[in-house]
Coordinates of C-alpha atoms and ligand atoms in Angstrom, one line a residue:
M18 CA -6.9 -7.3 25.6
S19 CA -8.9 -6.9 23.3
Q20 CA -12.9 -6.7 23.8
P21 CA -14.7 -9.0 21.5
A22 CA -16.9 -7.5 18.8
E23 CA -20.8 -7.5 19.6
V24 CA -22.0 -10.5 17.6
V25 CA -25.5 -8.8 16.1
S26 CA -26.8 -12.3 15.0
P27 CA -25.0 -16.2 15.3
G28 CA -21.4 -15.7 14.1
I29 CA -21.8 -12.8 12.4
S30 CA -20.6 -9.2 14.8
Q31 CA -20.7 -6.1 14.5
L32 CA -17.8 -3.4 14.2
F33 CA -17.5 -0.2 15.2
H34 CA -15.0 3.3 14.4
Y35 CA -12.3 4.0 16.7
I36 CA -12.3 7.9 17.6
N37 CA -10.6 9.8 20.7
G38 CA -9.6 6.0 21.9
E39 CA -13.0 4.8 22.3
R40 CA -15.1 1.8 20.3
V41 CA -17.6 4.0 18.5
T42 CA -21.0 2.2 18.0
G43 CA -22.1 4.1 14.1
N44 CA -25.2 5.3 13.9
S45 CA -25.5 6.2 9.9
G46 CA -27.7 3.4 9.4
R47 CA -25.7 2.4 7.0
F48 CA -23.5 -1.0 7.1
G49 CA -21.3 -2.9 5.2
D50 CA -20.7 -7.0 5.2
I51 CA -18.0 -8.7 5.8
F52 CA -17.1 -12.1 4.5
N53 CA -15.0 -14.6 5.7
P54 CA -13.3 -16.0 2.1
S55 CA -12.5 -19.4 3.0
Q56 CA -15.7 -19.7 4.0
G57 CA -17.8 -17.6 1.3
V58 CA -20.2 -16.8 4.2
K59 CA -20.7 -13.4 5.9
S60 CA -18.8 -13.0 9.5
A61 CA -19.6 -9.2 10.4
E62 CA -20.7 -5.7 9.6
V63 CA -19.2 -2.5 9.4
P64 CA -20.8 0.6 9.8
L65 CA -20.7 3.1 7.1
A66 CA -20.1 6.6 8.7
S67 CA -22.4 9.3 7.6
K68 CA -20.6 13.0 7.0
S69 CA -21.7 13.9 10.4
E70 CA -19.9 10.9 11.3
V71 CA -16.8 11.3 9.5
E72 CA -16.7 15.3 10.8
A73 CA -17.7 14.5 14.3
A74 CA -14.5 12.0 13.9
I75 CA -12.2 15.0 11.9
A76 CA -12.6 17.7 14.6
V77 CA -11.6 14.9 17.7
A78 CA -8.5 14.8 15.7
E79 CA -8.2 18.7 14.9
Q80 CA -8.5 19.1 18.8
A81 CA -5.7 16.9 19.4
F82 CA -3.3 18.0 17.4
P83 CA -2.1 21.5 19.1
G84 CA -1.0 19.1 21.8
W85 CA 0.4 16.1 19.9
A86 CA 2.4 18.6 17.9
A87 CA 4.2 20.7 21.0
T88 CA 5.1 17.4 22.3
S89 CA 8.6 16.7 22.1
V90 CA 9.5 14.4 19.2
L91 CA 11.5 11.9 21.4
H92 CA 8.7 11.2 23.3
R93 CA 6.5 10.9 20.1
S94 CA 9.2 8.4 19.6
R95 CA 9.1 6.4 23.0
V96 CA 5.7 6.1 21.9
M97 CA 6.0 5.0 18.7
T98 CA 8.9 2.3 20.2
K99 CA 6.4 0.6 22.6
F100 CA 3.8 0.7 19.8
V101 CA 6.6 -1.3 17.8
R102 CA 6.7 -3.4 20.9
L103 CA 2.9 -4.1 21.0
L104 CA 2.5 -4.7 17.4
Y105 CA 5.6 -7.2 17.9
E106 CA 3.3 -9.0 20.0
H107 CA 0.4 -8.7 18.6
Q108 CA 1.9 -10.1 15.2
H109 CA 0.0 -13.6 15.0
E110 CA -3.6 -11.6 16.2
L111 CA -3.1 -9.3 14.0
A112 CA -1.7 -12.0 11.0
E113 CA -5.0 -14.3 12.0
L114 CA -7.3 -10.6 10.9
V115 CA -6.4 -10.0 8.2
S116 CA -6.3 -13.5 7.0
R117 CA -9.3 -14.7 8.5
E118 CA -11.1 -11.2 6.6
H119 CA -8.7 -11.4 3.6
G120 CA -8.4 -14.5 2.8
K121 CA -4.2 -14.9 2.8
V122 CA -2.9 -17.8 4.3
I123 CA -1.3 -17.0 7.5
E124 CA 2.1 -17.3 7.1
D125 CA 1.8 -14.4 4.0
A126 CA -0.2 -12.0 6.2
L127 CA 2.4 -12.6 9.3
G128 CA 5.0 -11.3 6.2
S129 CA 2.1 -8.3 5.5
V130 CA 2.0 -7.9 9.3
L131 CA 6.4 -7.7 9.2
R132 CA 6.2 -5.5 5.9
G133 CA 3.9 -2.9 8.4
I134 CA 6.2 -2.9 11.3
E135 CA 9.7 -2.1 9.8
V136 CA 8.1 1.3 8.8
A137 CA 6.8 2.4 12.2
E138 CA 10.7 0.7 13.9
F139 CA 11.9 3.7 11.1
A140 CA 9.5 6.1 12.2
C141 CA 10.8 5.6 16.1
G142 CA 14.1 7.5 14.3
A143 CA 12.1 10.6 13.8
P144 CA 14.1 12.4 16.0
H145 CA 17.2 12.3 13.6
Q146 CA 14.8 12.1 10.6
L147 CA 13.1 15.5 11.8
K148 CA 16.3 17.2 12.0
G149 CA 16.6 20.7 10.0
E150 CA 18.9 22.8 8.8
F151 CA 21.2 25.4 10.4
S152 CA 23.5 27.7 8.4
D153 CA 25.8 30.2 10.7
N154 CA 27.3 33.5 9.4
V155 CA 24.8 33.7 6.5
A156 CA 25.7 37.8 6.2
R157 CA 27.1 39.6 9.4
G158 CA 25.4 37.8 12.5
M159 CA 23.4 36.4 10.6
D160 CA 22.0 32.6 10.7
T161 CA 19.5 30.6 9.1
Y162 CA 18.0 27.3 9.7
S163 CA 15.1 25.4 8.9
M164 CA 12.6 23.4 10.4
R165 CA 9.9 20.8 9.4
K166 CA 6.4 21.3 11.0
P167 CA 3.5 18.5 10.9
L168 CA 0.5 19.7 8.7
G169 CA -2.2 19.5 11.2
V170 CA -5.1 16.3 10.8
I171 CA -3.6 13.8 7.8
A172 CA -6.4 11.3 5.5
G173 CA -5.2 7.6 5.4
I174 CA -7.3 6.0 2.5
T175 CA -6.6 2.5 2.0
P176 CA -7.4 -0.7 -0.2
F177 CA -8.6 -4.1 1.1
N178 CA -5.0 -6.0 -0.1
F179 CA -3.0 -5.3 3.0
P180 CA -5.0 -4.4 6.3
A181 CA -1.8 -4.7 8.3
M182 CA 0.6 -3.3 6.1
I183 CA -0.4 -0.2 4.5
P184 CA -2.6 1.5 6.7
L185 CA 1.2 0.9 9.3
W186 CA 2.8 2.7 6.3
M187 CA 0.8 5.6 6.5
T188 CA -0.4 6.1 10.1
A189 CA 3.4 5.5 11.1
M190 CA 5.3 8.0 10.0
A191 CA 2.4 10.5 9.9
I192 CA 1.6 10.4 13.8
V193 CA 5.5 10.5 14.3
S194 CA 5.7 13.5 12.6
G195 CA 3.6 15.3 15.0
N196 CA -0.1 15.1 12.8
T197 CA -3.4 13.1 13.7
V198 CA -4.9 11.1 11.3
I199 CA -8.3 10.0 10.4
L200 CA -7.5 6.1 8.7
K201 CA -10.4 5.2 6.7
P202 CA -9.2 1.5 5.6
S203 CA -11.2 -0.8 2.7
E204 CA -14.8 -1.5 4.0
K205 CA -13.8 -5.1 3.7
D206 CA -11.1 -6.2 5.9
P207 CA -11.2 -3.3 9.0
S208 CA -10.8 -6.0 11.6
C209 CA -7.1 -5.6 11.7
P210 CA -6.5 -1.7 11.2
L211 CA -8.6 -1.3 14.6
R212 CA -7.5 -3.8 16.8
M213 CA -3.8 -1.7 16.1
A214 CA -5.5 1.9 16.5
E215 CA -6.5 -0.1 19.9
L216 CA -2.7 -0.8 20.5
F217 CA -1.5 2.0 19.4
V218 CA -3.7 4.4 22.4
E219 CA -2.6 0.8 24.4
A220 CA 1.0 2.0 24.4
G221 CA 0.4 5.4 25.0
G222 CA -0.7 7.5 22.6
P223 CA -2.8 10.0 23.7
A224 CA -6.6 10.0 22.5
G225 CA -7.6 10.7 19.6
V226 CA -3.9 10.9 17.7
F227 CA -4.7 7.6 15.5
N228 CA -8.3 7.5 14.6
V229 CA -10.2 4.9 12.3
V230 CA -13.1 5.8 11.2
N231 CA -15.0 2.8 8.4
G232 CA -17.0 4.3 5.2
D233 CA -17.3 3.9 2.1
K234 CA -17.6 6.6 -0.7
E235 CA -19.7 9.0 1.5
A236 CA -16.8 9.2 4.2
V237 CA -13.5 9.6 1.5
D238 CA -16.2 12.3 0.2
T239 CA -15.8 13.8 3.8
L240 CA -12.3 13.5 4.1
L241 CA -11.7 15.1 0.1
H242 CA -13.9 18.1 1.0
D243 CA -13.4 18.9 4.4
E244 CA -10.8 22.3 4.7
R245 CA -9.6 20.6 7.6
I246 CA -7.6 17.5 6.2
K247 CA -4.8 19.1 4.9
A248 CA -3.0 16.1 3.4
V249 CA -4.3 13.0 1.9
S250 CA -2.4 9.5 1.4
F251 CA -4.5 7.0 -0.6
V252 CA -3.5 3.6 -2.0
G253 CA -6.4 1.7 -4.4
S254 CA -7.0 1.5 -7.8
T255 CA -6.3 3.5 -10.2
A256 CA -9.9 5.1 -11.0
I257 CA -10.2 5.5 -7.6
A258 CA -6.9 7.2 -7.2
Q259 CA -7.1 9.7 -10.1
Y260 CA -10.8 10.6 -8.5
V261 CA -9.2 10.7 -4.7
Y262 CA -5.8 13.3 -6.0
A263 CA -7.9 15.5 -8.7
T264 CA -10.2 16.5 -5.9
A265 CA -7.8 16.5 -2.8
T266 CA -5.7 18.8 -4.6
A267 CA -8.3 20.5 -6.0
N268 CA -9.6 21.6 -2.3
G269 CA -6.0 22.4 -1.4
K270 CA -5.0 19.4 0.4
R271 CA -1.4 17.7 -0.1
C272 CA -1.7 14.3 -2.4
Q273 CA -0.7 11.5 -2.7
A274 CA -2.6 8.6 -4.8
M275 CA -1.6 5.2 -5.4
G276 CA -3.0 3.5 -7.9
G277 CA -3.5 0.3 -9.9
A278 CA -0.3 -2.5 -11.5
K279 CA 0.5 -4.6 -14.4
N280 CA 4.0 -5.8 -13.4
H281 CA 6.6 -7.4 -16.6
M282 CA 9.2 -9.9 -16.1
L283 CA 12.0 -9.6 -18.0
I284 CA 13.4 -12.6 -18.6
L285 CA 16.9 -13.0 -20.8
P286 CA 18.1 -16.3 -22.6
D287 CA 21.0 -16.3 -20.1
A288 CA 18.4 -16.4 -16.9
D289 CA 18.4 -19.8 -14.4
L290 CA 15.0 -20.7 -15.8
E291 CA 14.6 -22.9 -12.6
D292 CA 15.5 -19.6 -10.4
V293 CA 12.8 -17.4 -12.5
A294 CA 9.9 -20.3 -11.9
N295 CA 10.6 -20.3 -8.6
A296 CA 10.8 -16.9 -8.3
L297 CA 7.6 -17.0 -10.4
M298 CA 5.6 -18.6 -8.7
G299 CA 5.7 -16.7 -5.1
A300 CA 5.3 -13.3 -7.3
A301 CA 2.9 -14.4 -9.4
Y302 CA 0.9 -16.5 -7.2
G303 CA 1.5 -15.5 -3.7
S304 CA -1.5 -13.6 -1.9
A305 CA -3.7 -15.0 -4.8
G306 CA -1.6 -12.8 -6.9
E307 CA -4.6 -10.0 -5.0
R308 CA -0.5 -7.1 -4.7
C309 CA 0.2 -4.3 -6.8
M310 CA 3.7 -5.6 -7.2
A311 CA 2.7 -9.3 -8.1
I312 CA 4.6 -10.3 -11.6
S313 CA 1.6 -10.2 -13.4
V314 CA 3.5 -10.6 -17.0
G315 CA 6.6 -12.8 -17.9
V316 CA 8.0 -11.5 -20.8
C317 CA 10.6 -14.2 -22.6
I318 CA 13.0 -13.0 -24.9
G319 CA 12.7 -15.1 -28.1
D320 CA 10.1 -18.1 -28.3
E321 CA 13.1 -21.0 -26.9
V322 CA 13.0 -19.4 -23.2
A323 CA 8.9 -19.2 -23.1
D324 CA 8.8 -22.8 -24.7
R325 CA 11.1 -24.2 -21.6
L326 CA 9.9 -21.7 -18.9
I327 CA 6.4 -22.8 -19.2
E328 CA 7.3 -26.4 -19.6
I329 CA 8.7 -26.1 -15.9
L330 CA 5.9 -23.5 -14.7
K331 CA 2.9 -25.9 -15.7
P332 CA 2.9 -28.7 -13.4
R333 CA 4.0 -26.3 -10.6
V334 CA 0.4 -24.6 -11.4
E335 CA -1.1 -27.5 -11.5
A336 CA -0.3 -28.3 -8.1
L337 CA -0.4 -25.7 -6.2
R338 CA -1.3 -26.2 -2.6
I339 CA -4.2 -23.7 -2.5
G340 CA -6.8 -24.4 1.1
P341 CA -8.5 -21.9 3.7
S342 CA -6.6 -19.3 4.4
L343 CA -5.4 -20.3 7.9
D344 CA -4.5 -23.9 7.7
T345 CA -0.4 -23.9 7.5
G346 CA 1.7 -24.7 4.8
L347 CA -0.3 -23.6 2.0
E348 CA 0.8 -21.4 -0.8
M349 CA -2.4 -19.7 -2.2
G350 CA -6.1 -18.6 -0.3
P351 CA -9.3 -18.0 -1.9
L352 CA -9.5 -14.6 -3.3
V353 CA -11.0 -11.6 -0.9
T354 CA -14.8 -11.6 -2.3
K355 CA -16.9 -13.5 -5.1
E356 CA -17.3 -10.0 -7.5
H357 CA -13.9 -10.4 -7.0
R358 CA -13.3 -13.8 -8.2
Q359 CA -16.3 -13.3 -10.9
K360 CA -13.7 -9.9 -11.7
V361 CA -10.8 -12.8 -12.6
M362 CA -12.6 -15.0 -14.2
G363 CA -13.8 -12.1 -16.6
Y364 CA -10.2 -11.7 -17.5
I365 CA -9.3 -15.0 -18.5
Q366 CA -12.6 -15.8 -20.3
M367 CA -11.8 -11.6 -22.3
A368 CA -8.4 -13.5 -22.2
E369 CA -8.7 -16.6 -24.5
D370 CA -11.7 -14.7 -26.1
E371 CA -8.9 -12.4 -27.2
G372 CA -7.0 -15.7 -28.9
S373 CA -4.1 -16.2 -26.4
K374 CA -4.0 -19.5 -25.4
L375 CA -5.2 -20.9 -21.2
V376 CA -2.2 -23.2 -20.4
V377 CA -3.4 -24.2 -17.2
D378 CA -7.3 -22.4 -16.2
G379 CA -8.0 -21.8 -12.6
R380 CA -11.6 -21.6 -13.2
D381 CA -11.9 -25.5 -12.7
F382 CA -10.9 -25.2 -9.2
V383 CA -12.8 -26.7 -6.0
C384 CA -11.4 -26.6 -2.6
E385 CA -12.9 -30.4 -1.5
G386 CA -15.0 -28.8 2.1
H387 CA -15.3 -25.2 1.5
E388 CA -16.9 -25.4 -2.0
D389 CA -18.8 -22.1 -0.6
G390 CA -15.2 -20.5 -0.8
Y391 CA -14.3 -18.2 -3.3
F392 CA -11.7 -19.8 -4.7
L393 CA -9.8 -20.4 -7.7
G394 CA -6.6 -22.2 -9.0
G395 CA -3.6 -20.3 -10.7
S396 CA -3.6 -19.4 -14.3
L397 CA -1.1 -19.8 -16.7
I398 CA -1.5 -18.1 -20.1
D399 CA 0.4 -17.7 -23.2
Q400 CA 0.5 -16.1 -26.2
V401 CA -0.7 -12.8 -24.9
K402 CA -0.2 -9.4 -27.3
S403 CA 0.0 -6.2 -26.1
D404 CA -2.9 -4.9 -28.0
M405 CA -5.5 -7.1 -25.6
Q406 CA -7.3 -5.9 -23.1
S407 CA -6.6 -8.7 -20.3
Y408 CA -3.4 -7.2 -21.1
Q409 CA -3.7 -3.3 -20.9
E410 CA -5.5 -3.3 -17.1
E411 CA -5.2 -4.6 -14.8
I412 CA -6.1 -8.6 -12.8
F413 CA -5.1 -8.4 -9.2
G414 CA -5.6 -12.3 -9.0
P415 CA -3.6 -15.6 -9.7
V416 CA -3.3 -15.5 -13.2
L417 CA 0.3 -15.3 -15.1
Q418 CA -0.1 -13.8 -18.4
I419 CA 3.3 -14.8 -20.8
M420 CA 4.5 -12.5 -23.2
R421 CA 6.9 -13.7 -26.3
S422 CA 9.4 -10.6 -27.2
A423 CA 12.3 -10.8 -30.3
S424 CA 15.3 -8.2 -28.3
F425 CA 15.6 -7.0 -25.5
D426 CA 14.9 -3.7 -26.8
E427 CA 11.1 -4.6 -27.5
G428 CA 10.5 -6.3 -23.9
M429 CA 11.6 -3.7 -22.0
A430 CA 9.6 -1.6 -24.2
L431 CA 6.5 -3.4 -23.1
A432 CA 7.2 -2.0 -19.5
T433 CA 7.9 1.2 -20.6
D434 CA 4.4 1.5 -22.6
H435 CA 2.3 0.3 -20.6
P436 CA -0.1 2.8 -18.9
Y437 CA 1.2 1.5 -15.7
G438 CA 4.3 1.6 -13.8
N439 CA 4.5 0.1 -10.2
G440 CA 6.9 -2.7 -10.5
T441 CA 9.6 -4.2 -12.8
S442 CA 12.1 -7.7 -12.7
I443 CA 14.7 -8.5 -14.7
F444 CA 16.7 -12.2 -15.3
T445 CA 19.7 -12.7 -16.7
K446 CA 23.0 -13.1 -15.9
N447 CA 24.2 -10.4 -18.1
G448 CA 25.1 -7.1 -16.3
A449 CA 25.0 -4.8 -19.0
A450 CA 22.2 -5.7 -19.9
A451 CA 20.4 -5.8 -16.2
R452 CA 21.7 -1.6 -15.7
T453 CA 20.1 -0.8 -18.8
F454 CA 16.7 -1.8 -18.0
A455 CA 17.4 -0.7 -15.0
D456 CA 18.5 3.2 -15.8
R457 CA 15.6 2.7 -18.9
V458 CA 13.1 1.1 -17.9
E459 CA 9.7 3.9 -17.3
V460 CA 8.7 2.2 -14.5
G461 CA 8.9 3.4 -10.5
M462 CA 10.4 0.3 -8.7
V463 CA 13.0 -2.3 -10.2
G464 CA 14.0 -5.2 -9.3
I465 CA 17.2 -7.7 -10.7
N466 CA 17.2 -11.0 -9.9
V467 CA 14.4 -9.7 -7.9
P468 CA 10.7 -10.4 -8.4
I469 CA 9.3 -8.5 -6.2
P470 CA 11.0 -5.1 -5.8
V471 CA 9.4 -3.2 -2.9
P472 CA 11.9 -0.9 -0.8
L473 CA 12.6 -1.6 2.9
A474 CA 11.3 1.1 5.6
F475 CA 14.1 3.6 5.2
H476 CA 14.1 4.1 1.4
S477 CA 10.5 4.7 -0.4
F478 CA 7.5 2.8 -2.1
G479 CA 5.9 4.4 -5.2
G480 CA 5.0 3.8 -8.8
W481 CA 4.7 5.7 -12.3
K482 CA 2.5 7.2 -14.9
S483 CA -0.6 5.7 -13.6
S484 CA 0.4 3.4 -11.0
A485 CA 1.1 6.7 -8.6
F486 CA 0.0 10.5 -8.6
G487 CA 1.4 12.8 -6.2
D488 CA 5.2 13.7 -5.5
H489 CA 6.0 12.2 -2.8
N490 CA 6.4 7.9 -2.6
L491 CA 5.0 6.3 1.1
Y492 CA 7.3 5.6 3.3
G493 CA 11.1 6.5 4.0
M494 CA 12.5 10.3 3.8
E495 CA 9.4 10.6 1.1
A496 CA 7.1 10.0 3.6
L497 CA 8.3 12.6 6.5
R498 CA 8.5 15.3 3.5
F499 CA 5.2 14.8 2.6
Y500 CA 3.7 14.9 6.1
T501 CA 5.8 17.9 7.2
K502 CA 6.0 21.7 6.0
V503 CA 9.8 23.2 5.8
K504 CA 9.7 27.3 7.9
T505 CA 12.8 28.8 7.7
V506 CA 13.9 31.3 10.0
T507 CA 17.0 33.8 9.3
S508 CA 18.0 35.4 12.1
R509 CA 20.3 38.6 13.4
W510 CA 21.9 39.2 16.9
Q511 CA 24.4 41.5 17.1
E512 CA 26.2 43.7 19.0
K513 CA 26.8 46.8 15.9
G514 CA 23.3 48.6 15.2
L515 CA 21.6 48.0 11.8
D516 CA 21.9 49.7 8.8
T517 CA 19.3 51.4 6.4
E518 CA 19.3 50.0 3.3
F519 CA 16.9 50.2 0.6
S520 CA 18.7 48.1 -2.7
M521 CA 19.2 44.4 -2.0
P522 CA 22.7 43.4 -1.4
V523 CA 25.2 44.1 -4.5
L524 CA 28.9 42.4 -4.5
K525 CA 31.4 45.1 -2.7
Ligands
NAD78 P1 -10.1 0.5 -4.3 O1 -9.9 2.0 -5.6 O2 -11.6 -0.1 -4.9 O3 -10.4 1.0 -3.1 C1 -9.7 1.6 -2.0 C2 -9.9 2.2 -1.3 O4 -11.1 3.0 -2.1 C3 -11.1 1.9 0.1 O5 -10.8 2.4 1.3 C4 -12.7 2.6 -0.4 O6 -13.7 1.9 0.6 C5 -12.1 3.4 -1.4 N1 -13.2 3.7 -2.4 C6 -13.8 2.7 -3.0 N2 -14.4 3.4 -3.9 C7 -14.5 5.1 -4.3 C8 -15.1 6.2 -4.3 N3 -15.9 5.7 -5.6 N4 -15.1 6.8 -3.7 C9 -14.4 7.1 -3.0 N5 -13.6 5.9 -2.2 C10 -13.7 4.8 -3.0 O7 -9.2 -0.5 -4.1 P2 -9.3 -2.4 -4.0 O8 -9.7 -3.0 -4.2 O9 -9.7 -2.1 -1.9 O10 -7.8 -2.2 -3.5 C11 -7.0 -3.1 -5.1 C12 -6.1 -2.0 -6.1 O11 -5.2 -1.5 -4.9 C13 -5.4 -2.9 -7.3 O12 -6.1 -1.4 -7.9 C14 -3.9 -2.1 -6.6 O13 -3.4 -2.5 -7.4 C15 -4.1 -1.0 -5.6 N6 -3.2 -1.2 -4.9 C16 -2.0 -0.1 -4.7 C17 -0.8 0.0 -4.4 C18 0.5 0.7 -4.5 O14 0.9 0.9 -3.9 N7 -0.1 1.2 -6.4 C19 -0.8 -0.9 -3.3 C20 -1.4 -1.8 -3.3 C21 -2.7 -1.9 -3.7

C-alpha cells in the first residue's frame, strides 16, 4: 500500500523524489504548486530538484546499471510482468491520481493508464525482441553474430497531458532493455509517475533502476549536460523539444524529442457526416483537447460538407457534458491550470480578431458549484484560413477549427504544408482517395476513418516535421533500437592454422 504524502498545511500535501527505491525529501528549497483543476485550489507542492540533487540521482542510477544490465533478459522480463500485474491491480488508483491533478475525466484517465500498461506488456516480450542476428560460415570457420546492449542511464522527460501513459512508454522499454532510468515528469502532475516507480520496486525491480526526479528547467538542464546520461527521451512542446534535442545531441547523447501538433481531419463529400461528427466530438473535445493527437482542424471538401457538418456539430458542442473530473459519465473536465485556460482563451480571441467565425464560444461556460475550476466549454470556429496565426499555432484546448477547401488536393496540402506533422485522418468511402492520402500526406501517423490513429504498443509512435526531432519513434521495436546499441562479433574456430593476408580478400 502506498504511504500518503506528508501534509504541510490543511489540504496541501508535499511530494518527494523517488530515488534508489525510496522517497526522498527535496532539499533545494524550491517547490512547484500542484492544483486540483476541478476546484481551482492548490492541492500539493512538488520539490524542484537542484543540480546537485539530480547529480546524486544520476550517481544512483549509474551504480545500479551494471547489475541490472547483467541480469538475464528473462529475469528483466519477469520483473516487467509482475510490474504489469501491479499496474492492472492499481489501475483505478493511478487513474484517480491522473484525473485529480490533470483534470481529465476519470474514464478517460483510466483509458490512458491502460494505453501505458499495453507498452509495459509489450516490453515483457524482450527475450524475443532483443535477440540478435547470426550468420554462420561467413568465411571458412568464421561466424558473425550481433547483440543489442543497453546504453546506461536514460533520461525521460515528460509532459503534463499523459502522466501515466508517456512515462510508461519510455520507462518500460528502457528498463527491460537493461538500462536504468531517471524520469523527470511534468511538475504539474507528478503523483502518478511517483506511484508507478514505487510499484516497480514492489514488483521486484531493484532499487536505483527506476528513479523519479521532480523539477523544472534546472533539473532538465542537468540531465542534458551530464555525461553519465547516455540517451534522452523527451515529449512536450516544440520549442522545448528543439532545445532538448539540440542540447542533448551537442553533448553527444542519443535523443528523441517529440513536440507539439496541429492535427487535420480531411472530410470528403462522400463521408457519412453523422460518423464524422461522432468521431470529431471525441477527437477534438476529449481530454479537453489536451492531447497531442487531438483533431484540432476539420478540413471540409466543399462548402456543402462544411455547412452540413457544422449544423450537426453545433448543438452537440453546446451540449457537451462538462464537470469535475472525478464525476462519472462526463465528456470533458477542466483544463490543467489557470494559465493554460487563459492561453486557450487568448487563442479563441485571436481567431475571432483574425476574422474567423465563432460558431460556439466556450469561454462563457461556468461549471455550477465549481466556479473556481479551470473550465472552458467547447468552441467551434468556422471560416479559418491558412495564414491565420490561430491556425498556424497549437492551441491545445477544446477548440475545433473548421476550414473549407475546394478540392481533395488542396485539403491534403493543408496537412502537408502545416509546420506540425504529428497525426492526421481522412473520412471517406473512397478507398483510392484514402490510399493516396495515406501515401502522400507529410504527417507521421495517419488514420483512415479513424480520428486518432495512435498506434498500438507493438507498432510505434512518432510525428514528422516540427512534431518530432530525432530518428527513432517511441515504443515498439523502434524503442528497443533507441535504447540499445549493436555489438557485432566475428569469430573463427577452425582446425587449420591461419595464413598471413596483407591484402583484403579478392575473388578467386
Ligand atoms: P512543456 O514543453 O511545457 O513541458 C514538457 C517537459 O519539459 C516538462 O517535463 C517540463 O518540466 C519541461 N520543461 C518545460 N520548460 C522547460 C525549459 N525551458 N527547459 C527545459 N525543460 C523544460 O510541455 P507541456 O505543456 O507539459 O505538454 C504539452 C505539450 O506537449 C503540447 O505541445 C503537446 O502537443 C505536447 N505533446 C506532444 C506529444 C507527442 O508525442 N508529439 C505527446 C504529448 C504531448
